[in-house]
Coordinates of C-alpha atoms and ligand atoms in Angstrom, one line a residue:
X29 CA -163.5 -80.1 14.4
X30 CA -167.0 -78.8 12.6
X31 CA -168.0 -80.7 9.4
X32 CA -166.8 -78.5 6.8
X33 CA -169.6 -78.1 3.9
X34 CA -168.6 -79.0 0.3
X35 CA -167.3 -76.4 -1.9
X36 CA -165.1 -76.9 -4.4
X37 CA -163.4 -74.3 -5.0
X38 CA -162.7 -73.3 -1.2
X39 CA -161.6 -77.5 -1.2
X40 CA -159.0 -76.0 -3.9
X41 CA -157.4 -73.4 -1.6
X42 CA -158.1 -75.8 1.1
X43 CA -155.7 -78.0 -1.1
X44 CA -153.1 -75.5 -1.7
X45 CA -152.7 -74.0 1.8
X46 CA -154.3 -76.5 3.9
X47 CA -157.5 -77.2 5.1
X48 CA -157.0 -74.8 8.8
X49 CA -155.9 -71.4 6.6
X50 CA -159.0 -71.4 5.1
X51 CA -161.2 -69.4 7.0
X52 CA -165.0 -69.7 6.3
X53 CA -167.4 -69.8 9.2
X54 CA -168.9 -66.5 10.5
X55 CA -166.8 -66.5 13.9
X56 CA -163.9 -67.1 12.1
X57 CA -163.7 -64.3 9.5
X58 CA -165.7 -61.5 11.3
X59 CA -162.4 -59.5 12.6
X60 CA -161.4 -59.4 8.7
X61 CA -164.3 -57.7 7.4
X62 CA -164.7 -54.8 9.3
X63 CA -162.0 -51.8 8.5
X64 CA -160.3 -50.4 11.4
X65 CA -162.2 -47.2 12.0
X66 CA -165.5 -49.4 12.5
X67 CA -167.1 -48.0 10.0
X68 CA -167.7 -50.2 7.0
X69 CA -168.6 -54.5 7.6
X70 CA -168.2 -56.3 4.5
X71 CA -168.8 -59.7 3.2
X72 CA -166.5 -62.6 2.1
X73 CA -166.6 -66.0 1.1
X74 CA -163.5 -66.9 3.1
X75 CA -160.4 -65.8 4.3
X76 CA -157.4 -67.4 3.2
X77 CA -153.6 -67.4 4.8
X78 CA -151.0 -68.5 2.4
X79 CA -147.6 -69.0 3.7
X80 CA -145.4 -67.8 0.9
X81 CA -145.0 -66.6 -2.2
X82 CA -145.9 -70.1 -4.5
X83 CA -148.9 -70.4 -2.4
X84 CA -150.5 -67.0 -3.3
X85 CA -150.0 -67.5 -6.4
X86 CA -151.5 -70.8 -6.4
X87 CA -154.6 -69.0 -4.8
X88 CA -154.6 -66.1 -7.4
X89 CA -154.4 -68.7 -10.1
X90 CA -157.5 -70.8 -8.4
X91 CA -159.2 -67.0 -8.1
X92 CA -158.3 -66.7 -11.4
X93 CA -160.0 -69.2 -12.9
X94 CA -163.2 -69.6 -10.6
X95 CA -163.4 -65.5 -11.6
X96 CA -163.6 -64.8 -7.5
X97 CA -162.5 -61.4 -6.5
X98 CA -159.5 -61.1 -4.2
X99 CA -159.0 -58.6 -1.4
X100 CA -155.5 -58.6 -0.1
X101 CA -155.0 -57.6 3.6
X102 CA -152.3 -56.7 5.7
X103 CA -152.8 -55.3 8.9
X104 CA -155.9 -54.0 8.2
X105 CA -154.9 -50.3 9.2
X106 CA -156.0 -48.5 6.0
X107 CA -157.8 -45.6 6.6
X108 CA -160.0 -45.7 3.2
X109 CA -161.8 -49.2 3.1
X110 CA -159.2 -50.5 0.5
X111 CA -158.5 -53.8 2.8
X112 CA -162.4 -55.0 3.3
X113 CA -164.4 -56.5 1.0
X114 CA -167.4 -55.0 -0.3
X115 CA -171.2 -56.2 0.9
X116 CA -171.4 -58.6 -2.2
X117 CA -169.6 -61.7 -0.5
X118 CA -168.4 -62.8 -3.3
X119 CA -164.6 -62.2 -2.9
X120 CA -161.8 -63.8 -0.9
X121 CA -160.0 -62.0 1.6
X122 CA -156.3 -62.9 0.9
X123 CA -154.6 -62.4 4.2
X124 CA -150.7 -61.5 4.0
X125 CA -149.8 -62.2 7.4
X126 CA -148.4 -65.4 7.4
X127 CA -145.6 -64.0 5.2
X128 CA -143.9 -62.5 7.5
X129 CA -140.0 -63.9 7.7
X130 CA -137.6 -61.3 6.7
X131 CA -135.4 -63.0 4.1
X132 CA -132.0 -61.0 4.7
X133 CA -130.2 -57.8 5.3
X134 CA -127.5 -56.7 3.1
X135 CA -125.2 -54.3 5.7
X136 CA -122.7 -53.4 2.7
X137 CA -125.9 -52.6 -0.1
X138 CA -127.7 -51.0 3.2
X139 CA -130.9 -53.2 2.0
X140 CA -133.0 -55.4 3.9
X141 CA -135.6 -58.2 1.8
X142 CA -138.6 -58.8 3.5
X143 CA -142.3 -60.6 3.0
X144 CA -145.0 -58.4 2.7
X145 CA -146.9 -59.7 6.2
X146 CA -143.8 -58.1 8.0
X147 CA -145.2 -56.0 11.0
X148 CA -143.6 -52.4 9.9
X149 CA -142.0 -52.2 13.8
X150 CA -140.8 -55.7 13.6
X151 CA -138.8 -54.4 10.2
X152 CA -137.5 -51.3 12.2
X153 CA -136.6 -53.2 15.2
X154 CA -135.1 -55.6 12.7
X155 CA -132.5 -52.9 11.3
X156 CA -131.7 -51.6 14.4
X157 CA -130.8 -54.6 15.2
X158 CA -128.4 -54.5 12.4
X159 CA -127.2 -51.5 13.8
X160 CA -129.4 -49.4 10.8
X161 CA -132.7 -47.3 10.4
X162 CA -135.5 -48.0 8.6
X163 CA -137.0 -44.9 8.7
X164 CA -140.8 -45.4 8.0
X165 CA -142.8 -44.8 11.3
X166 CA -146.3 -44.2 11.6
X167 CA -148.4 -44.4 14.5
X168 CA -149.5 -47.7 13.3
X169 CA -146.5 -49.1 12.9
X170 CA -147.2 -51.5 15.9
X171 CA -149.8 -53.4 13.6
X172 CA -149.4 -52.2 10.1
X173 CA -147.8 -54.3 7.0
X174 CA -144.8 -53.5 4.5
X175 CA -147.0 -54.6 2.5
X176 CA -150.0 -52.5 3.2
X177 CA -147.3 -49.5 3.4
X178 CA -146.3 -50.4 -0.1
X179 CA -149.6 -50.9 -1.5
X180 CA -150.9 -47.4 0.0
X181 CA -147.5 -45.4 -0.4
X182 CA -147.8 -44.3 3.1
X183 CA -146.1 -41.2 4.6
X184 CA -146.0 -40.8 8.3
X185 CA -143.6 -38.6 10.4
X186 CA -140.5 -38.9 8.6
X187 CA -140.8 -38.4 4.5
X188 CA -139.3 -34.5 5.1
X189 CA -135.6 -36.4 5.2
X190 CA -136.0 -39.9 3.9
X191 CA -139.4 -39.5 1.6
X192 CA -142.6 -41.8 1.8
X193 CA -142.7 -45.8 1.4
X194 CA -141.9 -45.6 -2.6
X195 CA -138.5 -43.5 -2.0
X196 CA -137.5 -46.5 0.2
X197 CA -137.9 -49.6 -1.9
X198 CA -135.7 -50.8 -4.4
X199 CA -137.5 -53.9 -5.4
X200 CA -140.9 -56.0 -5.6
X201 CA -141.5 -59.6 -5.7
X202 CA -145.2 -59.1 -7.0
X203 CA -147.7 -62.3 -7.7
X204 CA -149.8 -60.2 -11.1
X205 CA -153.6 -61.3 -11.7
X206 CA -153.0 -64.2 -13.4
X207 CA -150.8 -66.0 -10.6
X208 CA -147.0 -66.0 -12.2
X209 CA -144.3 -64.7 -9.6
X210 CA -142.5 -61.9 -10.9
X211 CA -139.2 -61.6 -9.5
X212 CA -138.1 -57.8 -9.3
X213 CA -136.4 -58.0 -6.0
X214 CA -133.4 -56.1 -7.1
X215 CA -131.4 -54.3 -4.4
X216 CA -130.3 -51.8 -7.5
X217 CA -130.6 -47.6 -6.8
X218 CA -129.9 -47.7 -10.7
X219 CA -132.0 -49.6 -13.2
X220 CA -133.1 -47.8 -16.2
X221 CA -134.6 -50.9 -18.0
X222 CA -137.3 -50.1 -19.7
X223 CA -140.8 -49.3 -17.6
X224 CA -140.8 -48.5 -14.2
X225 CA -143.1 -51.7 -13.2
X226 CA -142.2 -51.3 -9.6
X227 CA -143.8 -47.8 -9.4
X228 CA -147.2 -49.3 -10.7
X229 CA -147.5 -51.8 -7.9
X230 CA -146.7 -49.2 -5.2
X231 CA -149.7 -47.3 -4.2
X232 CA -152.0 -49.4 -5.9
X233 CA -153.9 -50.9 -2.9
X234 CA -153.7 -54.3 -4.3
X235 CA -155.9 -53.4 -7.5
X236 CA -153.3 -54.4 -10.0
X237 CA -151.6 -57.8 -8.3
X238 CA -150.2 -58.6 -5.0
X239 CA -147.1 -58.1 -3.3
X240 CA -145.2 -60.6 -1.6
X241 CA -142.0 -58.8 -0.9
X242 CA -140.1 -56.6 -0.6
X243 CA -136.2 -55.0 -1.5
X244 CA -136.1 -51.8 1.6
X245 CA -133.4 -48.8 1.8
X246 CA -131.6 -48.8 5.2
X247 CA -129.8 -46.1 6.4
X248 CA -127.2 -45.2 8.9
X249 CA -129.0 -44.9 12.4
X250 CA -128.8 -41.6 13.4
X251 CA -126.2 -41.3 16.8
X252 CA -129.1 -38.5 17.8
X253 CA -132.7 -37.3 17.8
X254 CA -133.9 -33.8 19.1
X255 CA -137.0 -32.8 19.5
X256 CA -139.1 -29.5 20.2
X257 CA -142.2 -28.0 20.6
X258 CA -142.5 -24.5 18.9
X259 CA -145.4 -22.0 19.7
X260 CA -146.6 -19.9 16.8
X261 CA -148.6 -17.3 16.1
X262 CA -150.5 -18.7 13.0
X263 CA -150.0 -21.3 10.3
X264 CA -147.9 -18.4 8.2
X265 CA -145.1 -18.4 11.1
X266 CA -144.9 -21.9 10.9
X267 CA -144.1 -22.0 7.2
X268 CA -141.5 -19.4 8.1
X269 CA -140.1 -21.5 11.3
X270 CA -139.9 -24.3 8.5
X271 CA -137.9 -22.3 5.6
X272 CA -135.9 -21.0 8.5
X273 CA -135.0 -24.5 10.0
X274 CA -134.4 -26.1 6.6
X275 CA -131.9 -23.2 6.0
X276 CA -130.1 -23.8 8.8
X277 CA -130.3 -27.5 9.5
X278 CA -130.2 -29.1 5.9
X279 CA -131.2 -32.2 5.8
X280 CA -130.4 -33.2 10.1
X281 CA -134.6 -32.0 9.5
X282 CA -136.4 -35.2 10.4
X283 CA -139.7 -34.0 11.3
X284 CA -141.8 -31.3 11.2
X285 CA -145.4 -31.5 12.6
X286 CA -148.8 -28.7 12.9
X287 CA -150.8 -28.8 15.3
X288 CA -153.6 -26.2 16.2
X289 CA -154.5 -25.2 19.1
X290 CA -158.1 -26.9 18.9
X291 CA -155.9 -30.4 18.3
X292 CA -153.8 -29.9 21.7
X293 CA -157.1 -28.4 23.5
X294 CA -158.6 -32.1 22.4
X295 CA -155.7 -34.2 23.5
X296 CA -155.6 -32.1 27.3
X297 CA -159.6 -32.9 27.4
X298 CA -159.3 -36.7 26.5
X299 CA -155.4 -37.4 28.1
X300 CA -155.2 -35.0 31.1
X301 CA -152.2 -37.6 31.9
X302 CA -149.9 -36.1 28.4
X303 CA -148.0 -33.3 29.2
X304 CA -148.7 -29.7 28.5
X305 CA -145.6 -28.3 27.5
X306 CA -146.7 -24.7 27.8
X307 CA -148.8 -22.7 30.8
X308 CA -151.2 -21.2 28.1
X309 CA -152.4 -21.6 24.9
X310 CA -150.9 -20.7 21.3
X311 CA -152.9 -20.4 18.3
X312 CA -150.5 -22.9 16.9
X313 CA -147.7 -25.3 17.7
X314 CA -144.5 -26.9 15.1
X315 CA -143.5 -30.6 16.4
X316 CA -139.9 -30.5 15.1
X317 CA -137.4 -33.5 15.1
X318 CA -134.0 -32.7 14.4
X319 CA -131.5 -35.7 14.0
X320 CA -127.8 -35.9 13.7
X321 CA -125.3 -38.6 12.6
X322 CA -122.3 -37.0 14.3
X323 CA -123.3 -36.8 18.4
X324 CA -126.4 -35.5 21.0
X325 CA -124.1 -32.2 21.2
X326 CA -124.2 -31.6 17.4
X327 CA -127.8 -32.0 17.5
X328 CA -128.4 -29.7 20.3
X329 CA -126.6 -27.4 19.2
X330 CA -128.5 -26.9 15.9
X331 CA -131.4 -27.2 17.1
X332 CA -131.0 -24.7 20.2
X333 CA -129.4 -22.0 18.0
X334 CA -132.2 -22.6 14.8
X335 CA -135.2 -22.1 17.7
X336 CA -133.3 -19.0 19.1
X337 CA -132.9 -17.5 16.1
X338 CA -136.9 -17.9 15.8
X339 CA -137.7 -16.7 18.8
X340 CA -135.3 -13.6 18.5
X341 CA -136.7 -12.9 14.6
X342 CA -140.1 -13.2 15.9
X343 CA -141.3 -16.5 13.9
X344 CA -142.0 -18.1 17.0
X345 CA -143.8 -17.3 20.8
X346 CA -142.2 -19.4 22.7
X347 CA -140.3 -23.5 22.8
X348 CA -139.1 -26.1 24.3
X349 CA -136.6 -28.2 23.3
X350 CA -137.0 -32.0 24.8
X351 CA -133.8 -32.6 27.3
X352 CA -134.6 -36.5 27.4
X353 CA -135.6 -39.4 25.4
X354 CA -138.3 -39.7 28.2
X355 CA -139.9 -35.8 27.0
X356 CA -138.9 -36.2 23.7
X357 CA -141.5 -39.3 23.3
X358 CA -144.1 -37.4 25.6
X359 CA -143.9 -34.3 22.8
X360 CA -144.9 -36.9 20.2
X361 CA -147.6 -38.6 22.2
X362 CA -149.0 -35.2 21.9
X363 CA -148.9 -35.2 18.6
X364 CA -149.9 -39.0 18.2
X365 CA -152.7 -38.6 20.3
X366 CA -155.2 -36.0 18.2
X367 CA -156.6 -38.7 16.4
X368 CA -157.0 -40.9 19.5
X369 CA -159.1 -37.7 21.2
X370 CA -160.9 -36.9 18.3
X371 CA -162.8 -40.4 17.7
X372 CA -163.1 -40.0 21.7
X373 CA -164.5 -36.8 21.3
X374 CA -167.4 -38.6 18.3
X375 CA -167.6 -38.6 15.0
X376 CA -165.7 -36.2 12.8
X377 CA -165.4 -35.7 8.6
X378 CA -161.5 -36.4 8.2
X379 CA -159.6 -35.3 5.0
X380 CA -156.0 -36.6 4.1
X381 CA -155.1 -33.8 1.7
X382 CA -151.5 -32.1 0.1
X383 CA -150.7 -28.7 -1.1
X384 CA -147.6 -27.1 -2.5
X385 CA -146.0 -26.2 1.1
X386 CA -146.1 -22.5 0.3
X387 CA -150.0 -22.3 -0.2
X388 CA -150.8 -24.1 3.1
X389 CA -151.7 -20.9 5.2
X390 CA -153.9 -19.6 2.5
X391 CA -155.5 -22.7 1.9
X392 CA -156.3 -22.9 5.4
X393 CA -157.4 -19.5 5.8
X394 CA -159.8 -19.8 3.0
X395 CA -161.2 -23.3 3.5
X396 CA -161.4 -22.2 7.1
X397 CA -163.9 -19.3 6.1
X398 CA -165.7 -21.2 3.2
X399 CA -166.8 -23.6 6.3
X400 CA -167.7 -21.4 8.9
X401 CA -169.8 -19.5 6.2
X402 CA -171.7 -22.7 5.0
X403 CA -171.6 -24.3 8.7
X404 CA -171.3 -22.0 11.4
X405 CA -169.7 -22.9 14.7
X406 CA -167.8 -26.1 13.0
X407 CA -164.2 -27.1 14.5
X408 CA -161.1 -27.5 11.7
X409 CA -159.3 -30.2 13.7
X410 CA -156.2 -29.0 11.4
X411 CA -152.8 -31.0 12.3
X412 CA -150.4 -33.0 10.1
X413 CA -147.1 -33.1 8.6
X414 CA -146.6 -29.5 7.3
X415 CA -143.2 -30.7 6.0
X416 CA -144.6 -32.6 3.4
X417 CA -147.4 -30.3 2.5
X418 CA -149.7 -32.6 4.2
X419 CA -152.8 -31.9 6.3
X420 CA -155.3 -34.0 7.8
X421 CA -158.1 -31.4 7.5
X422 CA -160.7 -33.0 9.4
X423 CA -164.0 -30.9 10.5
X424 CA -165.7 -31.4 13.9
X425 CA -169.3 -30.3 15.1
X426 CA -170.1 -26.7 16.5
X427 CA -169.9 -27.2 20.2
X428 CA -173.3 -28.9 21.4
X429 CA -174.2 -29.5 17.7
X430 CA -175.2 -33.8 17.8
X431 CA -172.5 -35.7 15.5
X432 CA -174.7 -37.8 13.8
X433 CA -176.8 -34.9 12.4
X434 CA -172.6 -33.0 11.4
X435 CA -171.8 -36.3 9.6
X436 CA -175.2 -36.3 7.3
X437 CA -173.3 -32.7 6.2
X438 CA -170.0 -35.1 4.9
X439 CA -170.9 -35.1 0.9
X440 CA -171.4 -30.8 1.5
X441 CA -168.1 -30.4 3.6
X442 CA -166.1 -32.6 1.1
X443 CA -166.6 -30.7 -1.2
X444 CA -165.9 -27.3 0.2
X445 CA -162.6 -28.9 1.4
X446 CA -161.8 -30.7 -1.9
X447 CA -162.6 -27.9 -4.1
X448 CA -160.4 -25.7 -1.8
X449 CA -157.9 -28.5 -2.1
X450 CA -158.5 -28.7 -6.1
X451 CA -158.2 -24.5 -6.4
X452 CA -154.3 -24.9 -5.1
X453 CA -153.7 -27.4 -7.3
X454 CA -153.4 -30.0 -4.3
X455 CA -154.4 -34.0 -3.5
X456 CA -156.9 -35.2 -2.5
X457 CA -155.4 -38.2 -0.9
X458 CA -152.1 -37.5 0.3
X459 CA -151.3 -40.8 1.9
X460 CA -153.9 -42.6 3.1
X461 CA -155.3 -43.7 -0.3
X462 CA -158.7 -43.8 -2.3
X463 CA -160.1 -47.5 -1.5
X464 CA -163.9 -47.8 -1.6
X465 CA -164.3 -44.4 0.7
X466 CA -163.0 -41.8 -1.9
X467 CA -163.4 -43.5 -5.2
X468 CA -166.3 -41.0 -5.9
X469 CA -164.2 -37.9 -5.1
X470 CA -161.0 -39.3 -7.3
X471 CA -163.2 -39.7 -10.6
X472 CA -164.3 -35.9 -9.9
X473 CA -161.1 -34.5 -9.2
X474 CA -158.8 -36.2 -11.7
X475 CA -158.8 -35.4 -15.1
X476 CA -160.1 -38.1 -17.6
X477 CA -157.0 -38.2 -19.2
X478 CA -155.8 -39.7 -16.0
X479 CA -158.7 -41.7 -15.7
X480 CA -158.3 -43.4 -18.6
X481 CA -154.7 -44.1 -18.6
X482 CA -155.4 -45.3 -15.0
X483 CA -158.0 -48.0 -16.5
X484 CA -156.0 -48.6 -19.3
X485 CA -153.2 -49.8 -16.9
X486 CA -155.9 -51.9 -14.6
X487 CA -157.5 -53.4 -17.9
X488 CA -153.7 -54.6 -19.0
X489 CA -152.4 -56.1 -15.7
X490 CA -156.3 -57.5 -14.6
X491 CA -157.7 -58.0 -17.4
X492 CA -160.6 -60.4 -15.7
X493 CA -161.0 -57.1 -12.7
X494 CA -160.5 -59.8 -10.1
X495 CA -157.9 -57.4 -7.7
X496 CA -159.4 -56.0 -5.2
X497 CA -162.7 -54.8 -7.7
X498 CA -164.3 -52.0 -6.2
X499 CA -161.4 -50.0 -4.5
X500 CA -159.5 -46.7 -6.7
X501 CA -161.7 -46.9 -9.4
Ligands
FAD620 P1 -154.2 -52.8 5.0 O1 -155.1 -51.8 5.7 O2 -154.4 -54.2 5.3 O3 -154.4 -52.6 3.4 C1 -154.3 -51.3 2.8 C2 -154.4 -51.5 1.3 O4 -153.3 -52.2 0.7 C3 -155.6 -52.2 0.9 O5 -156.1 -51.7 -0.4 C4 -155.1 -53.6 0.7 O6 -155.9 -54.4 -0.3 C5 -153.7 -53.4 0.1 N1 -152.8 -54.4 0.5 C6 -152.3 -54.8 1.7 N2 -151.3 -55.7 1.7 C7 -151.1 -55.9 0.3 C8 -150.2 -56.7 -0.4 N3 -149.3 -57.4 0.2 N4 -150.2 -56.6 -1.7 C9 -151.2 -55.9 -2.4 N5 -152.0 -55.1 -1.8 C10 -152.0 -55.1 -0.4 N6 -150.9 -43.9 6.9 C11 -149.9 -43.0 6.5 O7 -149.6 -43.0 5.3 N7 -149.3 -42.2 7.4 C12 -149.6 -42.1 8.7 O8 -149.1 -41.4 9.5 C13 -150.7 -43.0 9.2 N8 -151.0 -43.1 10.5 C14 -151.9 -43.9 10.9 C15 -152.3 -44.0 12.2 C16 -153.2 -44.9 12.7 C17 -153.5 -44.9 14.1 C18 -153.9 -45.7 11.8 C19 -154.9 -46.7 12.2 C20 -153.6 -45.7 10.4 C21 -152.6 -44.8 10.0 N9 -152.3 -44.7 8.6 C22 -151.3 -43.9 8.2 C23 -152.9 -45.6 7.6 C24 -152.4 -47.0 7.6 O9 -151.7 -47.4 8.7 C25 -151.5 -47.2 6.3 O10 -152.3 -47.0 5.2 C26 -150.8 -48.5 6.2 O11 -149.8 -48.4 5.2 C27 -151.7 -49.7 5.9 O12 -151.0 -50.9 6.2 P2 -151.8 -52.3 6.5 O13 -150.8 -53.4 6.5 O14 -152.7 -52.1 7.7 O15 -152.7 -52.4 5.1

């Protein structure tokens, strides 16, 4: 083993979680500092894997008292830089993973208590197993934390029926700033007690203290899942496909995905090997998941008579409705794949925004125009979950135009997009977060009424600014 240099306060951690989860050589911490889109390397004076909850608070307390920042990581997934340290090298990396046993399931309650470093599949497979859904799934589920879902309130496919990571936990175990364990792992779904504290810690990429765990909401598993592919005319007929659907299908609506035609035309260049539903194009395309707790007939049966009736109204061109699990999951790779073929296709200026569901044809319409007028030739890459009134708006090159030379344009195109965003009264960041990437845009969008109350809360739970420094505000 190398000769370890003397430090004294990494010989404090090394103390608390032993002298092997205390990561400080180069080789060792490099695949913690860089966030997962390659974009951003930061610096750090270790990396440290506690094993439960006493530990981490141990660590926060040493932190605490040495003043060292403290970055806590989970699968390292986030999308905004909220999970790497800055360039400073001053802060510790505080790695959840190692807390990752799930503590137990309460069938009657329909709750399951798990650690924060919990793999997000590992908790659905988990439930299932317990013949239950835990309905969070995002297409980084396979590496992603309940943790790191907690801390950025993340969406994915199904909030329409079952809402984003807040609407499914009932309790936190939390260690604050100053390193006490606060117990609020309450399996309650009423508890008017005073301030919601829970709600603070949610969302709050790790600025304000750190979770450890973790009270979920199971659900009955669904006995069916339908899915379909609906060809539209414009982003208009899929609002009306939506109202339609809802109407009819309540709340069996699991799903409901946008995709352009430019996204699909990216996936069939990059994946010739998906499947291309449809001989020809469509200017645009619904993903739509349909579940039902009674039987696969029940299912089909709603599903089948709701796209009929869109067809024969004229809301939709054209469908097909998945007839196996096997096309079902190929209709979602679609889908799941956009991202995947636009970092093949280079470099792109992405935008995780919301709108009021009703606006979301006339925001794209004029954010569409504002850009082609300001940037001619550029390619909306416009897909998301339209559902939710979320879009990931992201921008692509002209055809032939050189990446590198589109992306010095970002600071321009952000704010054609935002202020778009900001004239419908929408978000910013609909689920991804703000972390270190969109800290600038959140102090010019949000009012400084919200500002302050938002450093007013930081300033009482961290008082010393030692979580996660850098990353909201
Ligand atoms: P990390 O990236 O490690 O951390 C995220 C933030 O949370 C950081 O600020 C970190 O400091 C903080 N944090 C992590 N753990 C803790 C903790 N225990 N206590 C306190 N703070 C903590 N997001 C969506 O919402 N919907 C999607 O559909 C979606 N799809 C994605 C698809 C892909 C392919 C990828 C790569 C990402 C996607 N994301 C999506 C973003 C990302 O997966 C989510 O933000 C996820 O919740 C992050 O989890 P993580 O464990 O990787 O967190």
């Amino acid at each position: 083993m190398a000769e370890v240099a003397p430090d004294g306060f990494l010989d404090a951690l090394r103390a608390i979680v032993g002298p092997e989860r205390v990561l400080a050589e180069a080789g060792d911490i490099a695949s913690f500092l860089t966030d997962w889109r390659g974009r951003f390397t930061g610096r750090a004076r270790a990396v440290v894997l506690p094993g439960d909850s006493a530990q981490v608070a141990a660590v926060v307390r040493a932190c605490r008292d040495a003043r060292v920042p403290i970055v806590p990581q989970g699968g390292r997934t986030g999308l905004v830089l909220g999970s790497v340290p800055d360039a400073s090298g001053e802060a510790i990396v505080l790695s959840l993973r190692r807390l990752n046993r799930i503590r137990s399931i309460d069938a009657a309650n329909r709750t399951m208590t798990a650690e924060a470093g919990c793999i997000l599949a590992d908790i659905q497979a988990a439930a299932s197993e317990a013949g239950m859904l835990f309905p969070l799934s995002l297409a980084a589920e396979g590496s992603c934390t309940i943790g790191g879902n907690l801390s950025t309130n993340a969406g994915g496919t199904a909030v329409l029926r079952y809402g984003n990571t807040r609407e499914l936990c009932l309790g936190l175990e939390v260690v604050t700033a100053d390193g006490e364990v606060w117990d609020g792992l309450r399996g309650l779904r009423k508890d008017n007690t005073g301030y919601a504290l829970r709600e603070l810690f949610i969302g709050a990429e790790g600025t304000l203290g750190v979770i450890t765990a973790a009270v979920l909401k199971l659900y009955p598993a669904p006995q069916a899942a339908l899915t379909a592919l609906v060809a539209l005319d414009s982003p208009r007929h899929a609002l009306d496909l939506l109202g339609l659907l809802q109407a009819r299908c309540g709340a069996s609506l699991t799903g409901f995905e946008l995709m352009s035609a430019f996204c699909l035309q990216l996936v069939a260049t990059h994946f010739p090997d998906l499947p291309r539903p449809f001989s020809g194009p469509h200017p645009q395309y619904a993903l739509v998941e349909l579940s039902s707790n009674e039987s696969g007939e029940h299912a089909q049966t709603l599903l089948e008579a709701a796209v009929g009736a869109a067809l024969e109204v004229g809301v939709a061109r054209d469908a097909v409705v998945a007839t196996s699990n096997q096309q079902a999951l190929g209709l979602w790779r679609l889908r799941e794949h956009i991202p995947l073929a636009q970092a093949a296709a280079g470099k792109n200026i992405k935008h995780d925004i919301s709108l009021p569901v009703s606006t979301i044809p006339d925001f794209i319409l004029q954010a569409d125009a504002a850009l082609q007028a300001a940037f001619p030739g550029c390619q909306p890459v416009t897909f998301g979950h339209l559902g939710d009134g979320n879009l990931h708006y992201n921008v692509a090159p002209a055809d032939g135009e050189a990446h590198d030379a589109f992306l010095a344009h970002q600071g321009a195109i952000n704010r054609i997009v935002h202020d778009a965003v900001a004239a419908f009264n929408g978000s910013i960041s609909a689920e991804h977060g703000i972390g270190m990437l969109k800290r600038e845009e959140l102090a010019r969008y949000k009012s400084p009424v919200e500002l302050d109350m938002m450093r007013a809360i930081k300033a009482a739970l961290d008082p010393l600014g030692i979580m996660n420094p850098g990353k909201i505000l």
